[in-house]
Short mmCIF file of C-alpha atoms in Angstrom, two decimals:
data_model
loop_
_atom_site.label_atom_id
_atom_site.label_comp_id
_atom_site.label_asym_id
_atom_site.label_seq_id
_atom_site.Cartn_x
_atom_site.Cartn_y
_atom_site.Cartn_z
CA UNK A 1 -8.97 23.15 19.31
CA UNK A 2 -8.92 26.48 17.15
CA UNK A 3 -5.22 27.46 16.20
CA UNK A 4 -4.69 31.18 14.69
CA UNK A 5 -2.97 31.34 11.77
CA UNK A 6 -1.95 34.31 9.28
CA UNK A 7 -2.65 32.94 5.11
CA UNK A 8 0.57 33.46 3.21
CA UNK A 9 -1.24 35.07 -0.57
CA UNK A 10 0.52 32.07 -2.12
CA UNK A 11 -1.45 29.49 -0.20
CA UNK A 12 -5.00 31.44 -0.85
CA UNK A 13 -3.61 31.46 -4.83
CA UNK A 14 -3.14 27.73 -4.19
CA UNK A 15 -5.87 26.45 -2.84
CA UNK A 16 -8.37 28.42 -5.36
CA UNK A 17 -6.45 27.39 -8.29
CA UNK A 18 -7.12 23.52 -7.09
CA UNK A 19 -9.56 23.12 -3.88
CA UNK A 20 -8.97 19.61 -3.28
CA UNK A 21 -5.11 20.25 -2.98
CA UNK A 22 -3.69 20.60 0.52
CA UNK A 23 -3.93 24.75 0.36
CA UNK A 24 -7.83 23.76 -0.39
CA UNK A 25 -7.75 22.29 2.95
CA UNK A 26 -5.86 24.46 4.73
CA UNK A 27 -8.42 27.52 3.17
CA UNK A 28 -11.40 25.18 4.23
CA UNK A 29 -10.55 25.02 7.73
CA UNK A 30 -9.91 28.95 7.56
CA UNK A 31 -13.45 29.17 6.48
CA UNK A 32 -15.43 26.26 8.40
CA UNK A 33 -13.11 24.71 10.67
CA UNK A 34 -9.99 24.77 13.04
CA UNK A 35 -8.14 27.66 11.77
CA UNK A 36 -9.13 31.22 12.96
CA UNK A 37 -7.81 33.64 10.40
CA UNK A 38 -5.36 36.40 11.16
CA UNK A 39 -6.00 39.49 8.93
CA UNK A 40 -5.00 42.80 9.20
CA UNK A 41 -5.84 46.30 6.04
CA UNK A 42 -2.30 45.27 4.64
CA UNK A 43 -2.88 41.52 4.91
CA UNK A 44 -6.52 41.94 3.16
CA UNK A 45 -5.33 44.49 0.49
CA UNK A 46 -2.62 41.88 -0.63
CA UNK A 47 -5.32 39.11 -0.82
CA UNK A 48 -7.63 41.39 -3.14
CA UNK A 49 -4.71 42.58 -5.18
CA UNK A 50 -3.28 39.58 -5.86
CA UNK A 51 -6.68 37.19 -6.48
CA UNK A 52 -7.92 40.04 -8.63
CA UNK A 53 -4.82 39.95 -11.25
CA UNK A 54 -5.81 39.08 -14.55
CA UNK A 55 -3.70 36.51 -15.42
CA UNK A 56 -4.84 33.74 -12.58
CA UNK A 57 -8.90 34.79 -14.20
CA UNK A 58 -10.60 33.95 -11.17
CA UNK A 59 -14.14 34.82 -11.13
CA UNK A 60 -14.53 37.73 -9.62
CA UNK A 61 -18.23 37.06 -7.98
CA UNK A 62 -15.78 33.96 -6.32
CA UNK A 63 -13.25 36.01 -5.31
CA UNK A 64 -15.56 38.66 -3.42
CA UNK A 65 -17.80 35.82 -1.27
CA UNK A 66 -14.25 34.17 -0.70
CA UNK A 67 -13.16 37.34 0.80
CA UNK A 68 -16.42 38.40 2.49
CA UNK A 69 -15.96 34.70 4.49
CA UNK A 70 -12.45 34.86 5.49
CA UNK A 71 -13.42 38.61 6.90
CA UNK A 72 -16.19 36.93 8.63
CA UNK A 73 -13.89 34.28 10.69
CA UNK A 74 -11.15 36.43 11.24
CA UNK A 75 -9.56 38.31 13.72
CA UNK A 76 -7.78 41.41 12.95
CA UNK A 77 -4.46 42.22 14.73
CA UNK A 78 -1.92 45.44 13.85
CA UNK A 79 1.57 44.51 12.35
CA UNK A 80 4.03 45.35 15.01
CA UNK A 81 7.44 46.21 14.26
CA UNK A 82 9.84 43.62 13.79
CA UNK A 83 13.83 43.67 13.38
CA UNK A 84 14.36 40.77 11.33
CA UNK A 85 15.09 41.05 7.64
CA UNK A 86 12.74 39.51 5.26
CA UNK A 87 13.57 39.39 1.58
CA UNK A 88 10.68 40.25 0.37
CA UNK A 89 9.01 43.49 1.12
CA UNK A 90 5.55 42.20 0.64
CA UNK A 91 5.96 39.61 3.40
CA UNK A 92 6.85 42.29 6.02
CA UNK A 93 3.29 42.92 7.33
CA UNK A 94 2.17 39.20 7.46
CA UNK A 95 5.43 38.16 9.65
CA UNK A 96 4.73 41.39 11.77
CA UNK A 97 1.14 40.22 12.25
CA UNK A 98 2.55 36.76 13.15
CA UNK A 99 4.88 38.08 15.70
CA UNK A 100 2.20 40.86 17.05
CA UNK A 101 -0.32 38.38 17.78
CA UNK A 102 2.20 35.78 19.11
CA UNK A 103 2.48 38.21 22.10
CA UNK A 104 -0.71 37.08 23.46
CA UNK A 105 -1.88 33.80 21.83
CA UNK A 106 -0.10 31.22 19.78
CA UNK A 107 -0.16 31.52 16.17
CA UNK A 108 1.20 30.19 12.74
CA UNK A 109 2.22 31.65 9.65
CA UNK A 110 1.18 29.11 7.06
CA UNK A 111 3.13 29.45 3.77
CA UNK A 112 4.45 27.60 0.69
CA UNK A 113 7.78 30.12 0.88
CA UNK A 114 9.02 28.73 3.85
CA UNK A 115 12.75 30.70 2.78
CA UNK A 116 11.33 33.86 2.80
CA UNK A 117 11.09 34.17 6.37
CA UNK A 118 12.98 33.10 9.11
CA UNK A 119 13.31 29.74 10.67
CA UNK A 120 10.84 29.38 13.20
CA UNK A 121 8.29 26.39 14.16
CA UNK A 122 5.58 28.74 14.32
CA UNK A 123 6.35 29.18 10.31
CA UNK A 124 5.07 26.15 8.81
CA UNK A 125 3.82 24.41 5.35
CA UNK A 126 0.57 24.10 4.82
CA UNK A 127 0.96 20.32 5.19
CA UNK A 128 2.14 20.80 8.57
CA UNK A 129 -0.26 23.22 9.60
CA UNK A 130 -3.30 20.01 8.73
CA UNK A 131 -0.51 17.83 10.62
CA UNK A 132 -0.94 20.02 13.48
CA UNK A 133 -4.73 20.04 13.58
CA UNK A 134 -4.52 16.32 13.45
CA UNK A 135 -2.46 15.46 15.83
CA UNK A 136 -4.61 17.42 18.60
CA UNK A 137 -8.09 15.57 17.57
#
């Protein structure tokens, strides 16, 4: 089964600061397996912005292929409008994607800030989201 899923920035910073850890597996199903990426041009600037700062050094030859891949597997949705309040600015566009593509598939928003969005079971860890992909094998 392929679930959709929109990549909180502090999962991607996760997983490429340690690839083994549970964001590493999360990002490797967004790249090879289960997980069908959700991007959108606010979604992807935030990515490149973020990986690109110099004080996580991440190769940036590394951070370009990563990129390059996730834009391969993804599907690209508009933020709708929402009216709920998020605390954090930033955030806005990838709960708006979430809620834009929920109108026509199911989809998750996989984060390590669960409080910065609302509580919904479509918001979910990124232990949960591997839980999820496990229990439908």
């Amino acid at each position: 089964m392929r679930y959709y899923a929109i990549i909180d920035t502090n999962v991607l910073v996760s997983a490429m600061l340690k690839t083994a850890s549970v964001p590493g597996q999360v990002m490797s199903e967004a790249l090879n397996g289960d997980i069908i990426p959700v991007l959108n041009d606010g979604i992807i600037s935030e990515y490149e912005d973020v990986l690109n700062r110099p004080k996580f050094r991440f190769d940036k030859r590394a951070v370009r292929v990563f990129m390059n891949e996730i834009k391969k597997r993804a599907v690209y949705t508009d933020a709708g409008a929402i009216d709920e309040d998020i605390p954090d600015p930033k955030d806005v566009v990838f709960y708006a994607v979430l809620m834009e593509k929920r109108k026509d598939d199911e989809a998750y928003l996989v984060t390590g800030n669960l409080k910065h969005y609302p509580i919904r079971t479509y918001i979910v860890t990124p232990r949960e989201m591997l839980d999820i992909i496990q229990e439908s094998e």
